[in-house]
Amino acid sequence: MDKSESTKIEMGESSKLERKLGKAPLLGSPSHAISSAVVPTKRAGNYKRGIAIFDLILRIAAAATSIGAAVGMATAGETLPFFTQFFQFEAGYDDLPTFTFFVIAMSIVVAYLVLSIPFSIVCIARSHVIVPRLLLIIFDTAIVTLTTSAAGASAAIVYLAHNGNQDANWLAFCNQFGDFCQTTSGAVVAAFITVVILLILIVLSAIALKRH
Amino acid sequence: MDKSESTKIEMGESSKLERKLGKAPLLGSPSHAISSAVVPTKRAGNYKRGIAIFDLILRIAAAATSIGAAVGMATAGETLPFFTQFFQFEAGYDDLPTFTFFVIAMSIVVAYLVLSIPFSIVCIARSHVIVPRLLLIIFDTAIVTLTTSAAGASAAIVYLAHNGNQDANWLAFCNQFGDFCQTTSGAVVAAFITVVILLILIVLSAIALKRH
């Protein structure tokens, strides 16, 4: 009986202690400290899982826009029914080396984005693993540079095709090849959308790395 | 005398315990656990400080190359002593809208890099603070995109100036304006060097964030 009484008193004390700890968590016992450390880790885990799911969605969107850009540019072509003094019958992406670079670069970007989807899924399944996330941020940065250089270079050429340049005596050919110009412009816009999505992906990855 | 003897025995036991702990640190007492936790933190601190110093050096190098690119392009110009059928007397960066964009973009990059140096110094002084590092990685990513688009677009125009394009009937003008072409090509190369340095900076920042 004496033993059970002492147990009762102990329980009462511990519950009092717990109530006190609830108001002053900084002075908590070791066990309380552990339990309070577990809660933010779980929250951070959910937070990181949310970022990883958003990462996957954006990655699929980026793959879609880059496929659009690559296919759009590769299939852009126009055959004129007549012959003019300055231009040939046909216009295709392979007439301009910059557009060829664009098609090759965007194909690499598409391949990378498709291959990176499994890594993104690993980041969802194991949100605390940082090696795939670090690999993703490094390769994303390299790929965003490739995409931007292709998009920037093609934008310069598309601008020239639309407006020409009097000082260099380069004439615009969009009057003749309107459809070709429209398609290539669309491809360049799609490439810039890919760039923006990739930028968001990099920022998200950096935030996910920070919260580790 | 009896008290001093018991003290002696205790000391002997504690030294034995310490010797045991030295061989099996995983089973250590709380005080030992704390001391072993402090050592990696210090090492990580030195590691991060090293990265931060390297970051500052690379940032100054990037500022130098971007100043070179901006000034090189802005001062590129050539006046021919004769008049040809296709070209004007003078060639300057403001004759081509892409080169104007290049000068503006590289000026923004220079301004950002100079303004970011204090943040980099904060990262050296307080290597555990992550907010400036996160800000640096986000803005570095935005700036690397701006630099790459300017460099890519100008590279496309420089290529056209050197080689021309028969299909679009755009003639190369580097035969006439050799010096102008050389200077602009140099500026584009300097911009691409800036891009590479900025990429290394982003990867370094990501690694520093990871080790937090």
Tab-separated table of C-alpha atoms in Angstrom:
chain	number	residue	atom	x	y	z
A	1	MET	CA	0.000	0.000	0.000
A	2	ASP	CA	2.844	2.306	0.886
A	3	LYS	CA	4.396	1.659	-2.486
A	4	SER	CA	1.211	2.403	-4.425
A	5	GLU	CA	0.787	5.678	-2.542
A	6	SER	CA	4.248	6.835	-3.437
A	7	THR	CA	3.514	5.955	-7.055
A	8	LYS	CA	0.343	8.037	-6.961
A	9	ILE	CA	2.206	11.020	-5.595
A	10	GLU	CA	4.842	10.680	-8.272
A	11	MET	CA	2.209	10.608	-10.989
A	12	GLY	CA	0.572	13.702	-9.565
A	13	GLU	CA	3.895	15.473	-9.516
A	14	SER	CA	4.726	14.517	-13.035
A	15	SER	CA	1.383	15.782	-14.313
A	16	LYS	CA	1.974	19.068	-12.494
A	17	LEU	CA	5.414	19.152	-14.012
A	18	GLU	CA	3.950	18.560	-17.420
A	19	ARG	CA	1.494	21.386	-16.958
A	20	LYS	CA	4.351	23.656	-15.965
A	21	LEU	CA	6.367	22.482	-18.936
A	22	GLY	CA	3.460	23.265	-21.204
A	23	LYS	CA	3.770	26.893	-20.158
A	24	ALA	CA	7.547	27.025	-20.049
A	25	PRO	CA	8.894	24.601	-22.669
A	26	LEU	CA	12.425	26.042	-22.469
A	27	LEU	CA	12.903	24.495	-19.021
A	28	GLY	CA	11.664	21.075	-20.167
A	29	SER	CA	13.036	17.672	-19.141
A	30	PRO	CA	15.129	15.719	-21.695
A	31	SER	CA	12.156	13.579	-22.779
A	32	HIS	CA	10.084	16.706	-23.387
A	33	ALA	CA	12.914	18.272	-25.295
A	34	ILE	CA	13.039	15.259	-27.605
A	35	SER	CA	9.279	15.290	-28.224
A	36	SER	CA	9.344	19.017	-29.019
A	37	ALA	CA	12.227	18.448	-31.399
A	38	VAL	CA	10.286	15.747	-33.247
A	39	VAL	CA	7.327	18.017	-34.068
A	40	PRO	CA	9.228	20.621	-36.165
A	41	THR	CA	11.098	17.818	-37.965
A	42	LYS	CA	7.756	16.279	-38.937
A	43	ARG	CA	6.460	19.692	-40.017
A	44	ALA	CA	9.649	20.346	-41.975
A	45	GLY	CA	9.196	16.903	-43.551
A	46	ASN	CA	5.673	17.750	-44.706
A	47	TYR	CA	6.913	21.135	-45.903
A	48	LYS	CA	9.685	19.479	-47.911
A	49	ARG	CA	7.302	16.870	-49.281
A	50	GLY	CA	5.027	19.682	-50.461
A	51	ILE	CA	7.972	21.369	-52.182
A	52	ALA	CA	8.982	18.037	-53.762
A	53	ILE	CA	5.473	17.428	-55.155
A	54	PHE	CA	5.375	20.993	-56.525
A	55	ASP	CA	8.852	20.332	-57.998
A	56	LEU	CA	7.546	17.249	-59.827
A	57	ILE	CA	4.519	19.108	-61.242
A	58	LEU	CA	6.693	22.024	-62.440
A	59	ARG	CA	9.216	19.590	-63.912
A	60	ILE	CA	6.504	17.883	-65.983
A	61	ALA	CA	5.238	21.325	-67.086
A	62	ALA	CA	8.788	22.318	-68.083
A	63	ALA	CA	9.165	19.065	-70.036
A	64	ALA	CA	5.901	19.833	-71.855
A	65	THR	CA	6.895	23.393	-72.801
A	66	SER	CA	10.383	22.306	-73.899
A	67	ILE	CA	8.926	19.520	-76.058
A	68	GLY	CA	6.637	22.160	-77.572
A	69	ALA	CA	9.603	24.433	-78.255
A	70	ALA	CA	11.765	21.685	-79.803
A	71	VAL	CA	9.004	20.170	-81.939
A	72	GLY	CA	7.655	23.603	-82.920
A	73	MET	CA	11.037	24.770	-84.163
A	74	ALA	CA	11.914	21.454	-85.818
A	75	THR	CA	8.671	21.308	-87.797
A	76	ALA	CA	8.654	25.001	-88.712
A	77	GLY	CA	8.887	25.305	-92.446
A	78	GLU	CA	7.231	27.040	-95.306
A	79	THR	CA	7.373	26.569	-99.033
A	80	LEU	CA	6.469	29.538	-101.146
A	81	PRO	CA	4.597	29.043	-104.418
A	82	PHE	CA	6.747	31.685	-106.085
A	83	PHE	CA	10.392	32.720	-106.303
A	84	THR	CA	11.524	36.154	-105.136
A	85	GLN	CA	14.751	37.934	-105.809
A	86	PHE	CA	16.126	37.618	-102.272
A	87	PHE	CA	14.800	34.367	-100.868
A	88	GLN	CA	14.648	30.715	-101.742
A	89	PHE	CA	11.504	28.671	-102.198
A	90	GLU	CA	11.741	26.996	-98.829
A	91	ALA	CA	12.410	28.133	-95.303
A	92	GLY	CA	13.288	25.661	-92.550
A	93	TYR	CA	15.049	25.696	-89.205
A	94	ASP	CA	18.178	24.230	-90.830
A	95	ASP	CA	18.598	27.347	-92.960
A	96	LEU	CA	19.743	29.258	-89.889
A	97	PRO	CA	22.498	27.739	-87.697
A	98	THR	CA	21.019	29.430	-84.614
A	99	PHE	CA	17.722	27.600	-85.081
A	100	THR	CA	19.619	24.314	-85.519
A	101	PHE	CA	21.388	25.014	-82.200
A	102	PHE	CA	17.974	25.762	-80.694
A	103	VAL	CA	16.556	22.395	-81.785
A	104	ILE	CA	19.612	20.493	-80.486
A	105	ALA	CA	19.694	22.404	-77.178
A	106	MET	CA	15.961	21.990	-76.540
A	107	SER	CA	16.217	18.267	-77.325
A	108	ILE	CA	18.926	17.976	-74.645
A	109	VAL	CA	16.701	19.927	-72.235
A	110	VAL	CA	13.746	17.601	-72.941
A	111	ALA	CA	15.937	14.515	-72.390
A	112	TYR	CA	17.293	15.937	-69.114
A	113	LEU	CA	13.864	16.915	-67.793
A	114	VAL	CA	12.397	13.478	-68.558
A	115	LEU	CA	15.396	11.763	-66.924
A	116	SER	CA	15.184	14.042	-63.867
A	117	ILE	CA	11.574	13.055	-63.083
A	118	PRO	CA	12.655	9.838	-61.238
A	119	PHE	CA	15.009	11.925	-59.056
A	120	SER	CA	12.141	14.286	-58.302
A	121	ILE	CA	9.985	11.280	-57.277
A	122	VAL	CA	12.817	10.081	-54.987
A	123	CYS	CA	12.723	13.543	-53.357
A	124	ILE	CA	8.973	13.066	-52.693
A	125	ALA	CA	9.365	9.548	-51.293
A	126	ARG	CA	12.390	10.401	-49.136
A	127	SER	CA	12.090	14.097	-48.452
A	128	HIS	CA	15.089	14.104	-46.084
A	129	VAL	CA	17.626	12.769	-48.593
A	130	ILE	CA	19.669	15.719	-49.815
A	131	VAL	CA	22.006	14.185	-52.427
A	132	PRO	CA	19.344	13.913	-55.204
A	133	ARG	CA	18.174	17.434	-54.365
A	134	LEU	CA	21.722	18.802	-54.608
A	135	LEU	CA	22.237	16.953	-57.912
A	136	LEU	CA	18.949	18.383	-59.208
A	137	ILE	CA	19.872	21.977	-58.301
A	138	ILE	CA	23.324	21.690	-59.951
A	139	PHE	CA	22.031	20.142	-63.172
A	140	ASP	CA	18.988	22.441	-63.255
A	141	THR	CA	21.357	25.406	-63.143
A	142	ALA	CA	23.409	24.026	-66.033
A	143	ILE	CA	20.259	23.279	-68.061
A	144	VAL	CA	18.706	26.705	-67.416
A	145	THR	CA	21.868	28.249	-68.907
A	146	LEU	CA	21.619	26.033	-71.991
A	147	THR	CA	17.916	26.840	-72.428
A	148	THR	CA	18.467	30.566	-71.962
A	149	SER	CA	21.347	30.713	-74.441
A	150	ALA	CA	19.265	28.872	-77.068
A	151	ALA	CA	16.209	31.031	-76.410
A	152	GLY	CA	18.221	34.280	-76.358
A	153	ALA	CA	20.115	33.487	-79.555
A	154	SER	CA	16.937	32.477	-81.392
A	155	ALA	CA	15.114	35.547	-80.087
A	156	ALA	CA	17.831	37.742	-81.614
A	157	ILE	CA	17.421	35.993	-84.984
A	158	VAL	CA	13.603	36.066	-84.813
A	159	TYR	CA	13.772	39.798	-84.040
A	160	LEU	CA	16.021	40.251	-87.068
A	161	ALA	CA	13.648	38.189	-89.221
A	162	HIS	CA	10.737	40.373	-88.135
A	163	ASN	CA	12.376	43.796	-88.185
A	164	GLY	CA	15.589	43.443	-90.158
A	165	ASN	CA	18.475	45.833	-89.658
A	166	GLN	CA	19.022	48.771	-91.960
A	167	ASP	CA	22.511	49.567	-90.696
A	168	ALA	CA	23.805	46.097	-91.516
A	169	ASN	CA	21.562	45.875	-94.600
A	170	TRP	CA	19.877	42.735	-93.292
A	171	LEU	CA	16.332	42.615	-94.634
A	172	ALA	CA	13.372	41.184	-92.746
A	173	PHE	CA	11.917	38.078	-94.382
A	174	CYS	CA	8.760	37.719	-92.301
A	175	ASN	CA	6.722	39.436	-94.997
A	176	GLN	CA	7.476	36.497	-97.268
A	177	PHE	CA	7.631	33.696	-94.708
A	178	GLY	CA	4.887	34.687	-92.290
A	179	ASP	CA	3.984	31.177	-91.103
A	180	PHE	CA	7.631	30.200	-90.567
A	181	CYS	CA	8.199	33.355	-88.505
A	182	GLN	CA	5.099	32.754	-86.411
A	183	THR	CA	6.049	29.166	-85.616
A	184	THR	CA	9.633	30.030	-84.692
A	185	SER	CA	8.462	32.954	-82.537
A	186	GLY	CA	6.130	30.574	-80.720
A	187	ALA	CA	8.971	28.122	-80.143
A	188	VAL	CA	11.143	30.901	-78.672
A	189	VAL	CA	8.319	31.964	-76.350
A	190	ALA	CA	7.890	28.325	-75.229
A	191	ALA	CA	11.642	28.174	-74.510
A	192	PHE	CA	11.436	31.313	-72.354
A	193	ILE	CA	8.485	29.811	-70.434
A	194	THR	CA	10.713	26.748	-69.813
A	195	VAL	CA	13.411	29.103	-68.493
A	196	VAL	CA	10.972	30.708	-66.045
A	197	ILE	CA	9.752	27.302	-64.785
A	198	LEU	CA	13.352	26.110	-64.348
A	199	LEU	CA	14.171	29.276	-62.373
A	200	ILE	CA	11.251	28.567	-60.014
A	201	LEU	CA	12.503	24.970	-59.685
A	202	ILE	CA	15.981	26.171	-58.662
A	203	VAL	CA	14.605	28.580	-56.064
A	204	LEU	CA	12.348	25.826	-54.649
A	205	SER	CA	15.307	23.426	-54.435
A	206	ALA	CA	17.384	26.058	-52.638
A	207	ILE	CA	14.585	26.609	-50.103
A	208	ALA	CA	14.228	22.836	-49.612
A	209	LEU	CA	17.992	22.551	-49.003
A	210	LYS	CA	17.840	25.392	-46.480
A	211	ARG	CA	15.091	23.768	-44.420
A	212	HIS	CA	17.110	20.581	-43.957
B	1	MET	CA	41.222	9.067	5.777
B	2	ASP	CA	38.327	6.843	4.847
B	3	LYS	CA	36.778	9.675	2.823
B	4	SER	CA	39.949	10.422	0.854
B	5	GLU	CA	40.313	6.738	-0.021
B	6	SER	CA	36.817	6.577	-1.486
B	7	THR	CA	37.586	9.709	-3.517
B	8	LYS	CA	40.707	8.053	-4.875
B	9	ILE	CA	38.765	5.007	-5.970
B	10	GLU	CA	36.169	7.174	-7.689
B	11	MET	CA	38.804	9.042	-9.629
B	12	GLY	CA	40.347	5.799	-10.732
B	13	GLU	CA	36.998	4.579	-11.939
B	14	SER	CA	36.264	7.740	-13.836
B	15	SER	CA	39.608	7.607	-15.609
B	16	LYS	CA	38.900	4.002	-16.567
B	17	LEU	CA	35.506	5.097	-17.816
B	18	GLU	CA	37.080	7.834	-19.877
B	19	ARG	CA	39.526	5.379	-21.398
B	20	LYS	CA	36.616	3.135	-22.323
B	21	LEU	CA	34.708	6.053	-23.780
B	22	GLY	CA	37.683	7.009	-25.888
B	23	LYS	CA	37.442	3.635	-27.588
B	24	ALA	CA	33.651	3.539	-27.816
B	25	PRO	CA	32.383	7.117	-28.277
B	26	LEU	CA	28.860	5.955	-29.238
B	27	LEU	CA	28.219	4.842	-25.648
B	28	GLY	CA	29.530	8.119	-24.204
B	29	SER	CA	28.141	10.131	-21.305
B	30	PRO	CA	26.061	13.270	-22.113
B	31	SER	CA	29.060	15.582	-21.594
B	32	HIS	CA	31.118	13.528	-24.015
B	33	ALA	CA	28.300	13.541	-26.542
B	34	ILE	CA	28.200	17.337	-26.438
B	35	SER	CA	31.953	17.702	-26.936
B	36	SER	CA	31.871	15.345	-29.931
B	37	ALA	CA	28.957	17.306	-31.419
B	38	VAL	CA	30.864	20.590	-31.165
B	39	VAL	CA	33.815	19.406	-33.264
B	40	PRO	CA	31.901	18.761	-36.557
B	41	THR	CA	30.043	22.070	-36.158
B	42	LYS	CA	33.362	23.892	-35.917
B	43	ARG	CA	34.675	21.974	-38.915
B	44	ALA	CA	31.500	22.749	-40.892
B	45	GLY	CA	31.969	26.388	-39.883
B	46	ASN	CA	35.515	26.455	-41.256
B	47	TYR	CA	34.308	24.653	-44.386
B	48	LYS	CA	31.559	27.214	-44.909
B	49	ARG	CA	33.947	30.088	-44.235
B	50	GLY	CA	36.262	28.663	-46.904
B	51	ILE	CA	33.364	28.496	-49.366
B	52	ALA	CA	32.349	32.069	-48.451
B	53	ILE	CA	35.893	33.405	-49.075
B	54	PHE	CA	36.033	31.541	-52.408
B	55	ASP	CA	32.578	33.013	-53.182
B	56	LEU	CA	33.907	36.552	-52.589
B	57	ILE	CA	36.958	36.002	-54.828
B	58	LEU	CA	34.824	34.533	-57.640
B	59	ARG	CA	32.311	37.375	-57.263
B	60	ILE	CA	35.055	39.995	-57.720
B	61	ALA	CA	36.340	38.042	-60.741
B	62	ALA	CA	32.811	37.946	-62.213
B	63	ALA	CA	32.442	41.694	-61.626
B	64	ALA	CA	35.750	42.255	-63.473
B	65	THR	CA	34.781	40.127	-66.499
B	66	SER	CA	31.314	41.686	-66.692
B	67	ILE	CA	32.799	45.204	-66.551
B	68	GLY	CA	35.112	44.120	-69.352
B	69	ALA	CA	32.175	42.832	-71.395
B	70	ALA	CA	30.025	45.939	-70.859
B	71	VAL	CA	32.817	48.457	-71.494
B	72	GLY	CA	34.181	46.423	-74.407
B	73	MET	CA	30.820	46.351	-76.163
B	74	ALA	CA	29.961	49.982	-75.325
B	75	THR	CA	33.242	51.331	-76.694
B	76	ALA	CA	33.287	49.071	-79.776
B	77	GLY	CA	33.101	51.225	-82.843
B	78	GLU	CA	34.810	51.706	-86.124
B	79	THR	CA	34.711	54.450	-88.695
B	80	LEU	CA	35.646	53.512	-92.199
B	81	PRO	CA	37.592	55.950	-94.374
B	82	PHE	CA	35.452	55.031	-97.367
B	83	PHE	CA	31.828	54.417	-98.254
B	84	THR	CA	30.647	51.077	-99.595
B	85	GLN	CA	27.412	50.171	-101.255
B	86	PHE	CA	26.034	48.142	-98.335
B	87	PHE	CA	27.370	49.730	-95.165
B	88	GLN	CA	27.492	53.095	-93.504
B	89	PHE	CA	30.623	54.942	-92.521
B	90	GLU	CA	30.348	54.041	-88.870
B	91	ALA	CA	29.623	50.910	-86.889
B	92	GLY	CA	28.715	51.053	-83.212
B	93	TYR	CA	26.898	48.920	-80.687
B	94	ASP	CA	23.783	51.103	-81.048
B	95	ASP	CA	23.405	50.066	-84.691
B	96	LEU	CA	22.220	46.636	-83.555
B	97	PRO	CA	19.412	46.405	-80.952
B	98	THR	CA	20.865	43.131	-79.637
B	99	PHE	CA	24.158	44.821	-78.777
B	100	THR	CA	22.253	47.639	-77.042
B	101	PHE	CA	20.448	44.996	-74.964
B	102	PHE	CA	23.849	43.427	-74.244
B	103	VAL	CA	25.253	46.700	-72.898
B	104	ILE	CA	22.176	47.351	-70.729
B	105	ALA	CA	22.050	43.772	-69.423
B	106	MET	CA	25.770	43.651	-68.610
B	107	SER	CA	25.515	47.022	-66.826
B	108	ILE	CA	22.761	45.551	-64.631
B	109	VAL	CA	24.960	42.492	-63.988
B	110	VAL	CA	27.912	44.705	-62.996
B	111	ALA	CA	25.710	46.736	-60.636
B	112	TYR	CA	24.296	43.570	-59.040
B	113	LEU	CA	27.717	41.943	-58.602
B	114	VAL	CA	29.173	45.058	-56.965
B	115	LEU	CA	26.131	45.359	-54.665
B	116	SER	CA	26.307	41.649	-53.769
B	117	ILE	CA	29.897	41.877	-52.487
B	118	PRO	CA	28.791	43.173	-49.021
B	119	PHE	CA	26.398	40.195	-48.727
B	120	SER	CA	29.257	37.870	-49.590
B	121	ILE	CA	31.374	39.514	-46.861
B	122	VAL	CA	28.507	38.984	-44.374
B	123	CYS	CA	28.595	35.284	-45.341
B	124	ILE	CA	32.325	35.193	-44.456
B	125	ALA	CA	31.906	37.005	-41.128
B	126	ARG	CA	28.835	34.985	-40.087
B	127	SER	CA	29.127	31.709	-41.920
B	128	HIS	CA	26.090	30.207	-40.148
B	129	VAL	CA	23.608	32.867	-41.265
B	130	ILE	CA	21.584	31.391	-44.127
B	131	VAL	CA	19.295	34.261	-45.189
B	132	PRO	CA	22.011	36.239	-47.090
B	133	ARG	CA	23.188	32.986	-48.692
B	134	LEU	CA	19.654	32.115	-49.813
B	135	LEU	CA	19.179	35.654	-51.172
B	136	LEU	CA	22.489	35.366	-53.033
B	137	ILE	CA	21.566	32.031	-54.656
B	138	ILE	CA	18.146	33.319	-55.791
B	139	PHE	CA	19.485	36.580	-57.258
B	140	ASP	CA	22.547	34.848	-58.733
B	141	THR	CA	20.196	32.505	-60.594
B	142	ALA	CA	18.179	35.425	-61.965
B	143	ILE	CA	21.359	37.276	-62.986
B	144	VAL	CA	22.915	34.217	-64.652
B	145	THR	CA	19.791	34.002	-66.843
B	146	LEU	CA	20.069	37.680	-67.785
B	147	THR	CA	23.789	37.326	-68.573
B	148	THR	CA	23.247	34.158	-70.616
B	149	SER	CA	20.410	35.637	-72.663
B	150	ALA	CA	22.503	38.728	-73.467
B	151	ALA	CA	25.568	36.624	-74.289
B	152	GLY	CA	23.574	34.116	-76.368
B	153	ALA	CA	21.724	36.769	-78.348
B	154	SER	CA	24.922	38.708	-79.055
B	155	ALA	CA	26.739	35.496	-79.977
B	156	ALA	CA	24.050	34.806	-82.614
B	157	ILE	CA	24.503	38.301	-84.079
B	158	VAL	CA	28.318	38.105	-83.945
B	159	TYR	CA	28.145	34.751	-85.727
B	160	LEU	CA	25.942	36.345	-88.374
B	161	ALA	CA	28.340	39.293	-88.687
B	162	HIS	CA	31.249	36.909	-89.204
B	163	ASN	CA	29.607	34.317	-91.457
B	164	GLY	CA	26.443	35.879	-92.794
B	165	ASN	CA	23.560	33.733	-93.985
B	166	GLN	CA	23.071	32.953	-97.640
B	167	ASP	CA	19.570	31.551	-97.248
B	168	ALA	CA	18.268	34.749	-95.662
B	169	ASN	CA	20.536	36.883	-97.856
B	170	TRP	CA	22.202	38.455	-94.833
B	171	LEU	CA	25.767	39.367	-95.719
B	172	ALA	CA	28.680	39.234	-93.281
B	173	PHE	CA	30.130	42.652	-92.542
B	174	CYS	CA	33.247	41.591	-90.662
B	175	ASN	CA	35.344	41.982	-93.804
B	176	GLN	CA	34.608	45.695	-93.688
B	177	PHE	CA	34.419	46.209	-89.938
B	178	GLY	CA	37.146	43.883	-88.663
B	179	ASP	CA	37.996	45.817	-85.487
B	180	PHE	CA	34.351	46.241	-84.513
B	181	CYS	CA	33.753	42.498	-84.936
B	182	GLN	CA	36.829	41.609	-82.907
B	183	THR	CA	35.855	43.860	-80.005
B	184	THR	CA	32.251	42.630	-79.912
B	185	SER	CA	33.402	39.003	-80.101
B	186	GLY	CA	35.710	39.666	-77.145
B	187	ALA	CA	32.836	41.202	-75.187
B	188	VAL	CA	30.659	38.134	-75.873
B	189	VAL	CA	33.452	35.816	-74.710
B	190	ALA	CA	33.848	37.893	-71.518
B	191	ALA	CA	30.096	37.582	-70.933
B	192	PHE	CA	30.283	33.784	-71.279
B	193	ILE	CA	33.196	33.696	-68.794
B	194	THR	CA	30.951	35.665	-66.403
B	195	VAL	CA	28.233	33.030	-66.935
B	196	VAL	CA	30.653	30.202	-66.038
B	197	ILE	CA	31.836	32.015	-62.868
B	198	LEU	CA	28.217	32.678	-61.832
B	199	LEU	CA	27.373	28.988	-62.347
B	200	ILE	CA	30.261	27.999	-60.036
B	201	LEU	CA	28.986	30.569	-57.496
B	202	ILE	CA	25.488	29.019	-57.545
B	203	VAL	CA	26.836	25.476	-57.072
B	204	LEU	CA	29.047	26.677	-54.194
B	205	SER	CA	26.079	28.413	-52.531
B	206	ALA	CA	23.978	25.248	-52.866
B	207	ILE	CA	26.752	23.189	-51.231
B	208	ALA	CA	27.075	25.763	-48.425
B	209	LEU	CA	23.295	25.615	-47.849
B	210	LYS	CA	23.428	21.824	-47.717
B	211	ARG	CA	26.107	21.718	-45.012
B	212	HIS	CA	24.049	23.861	-42.663
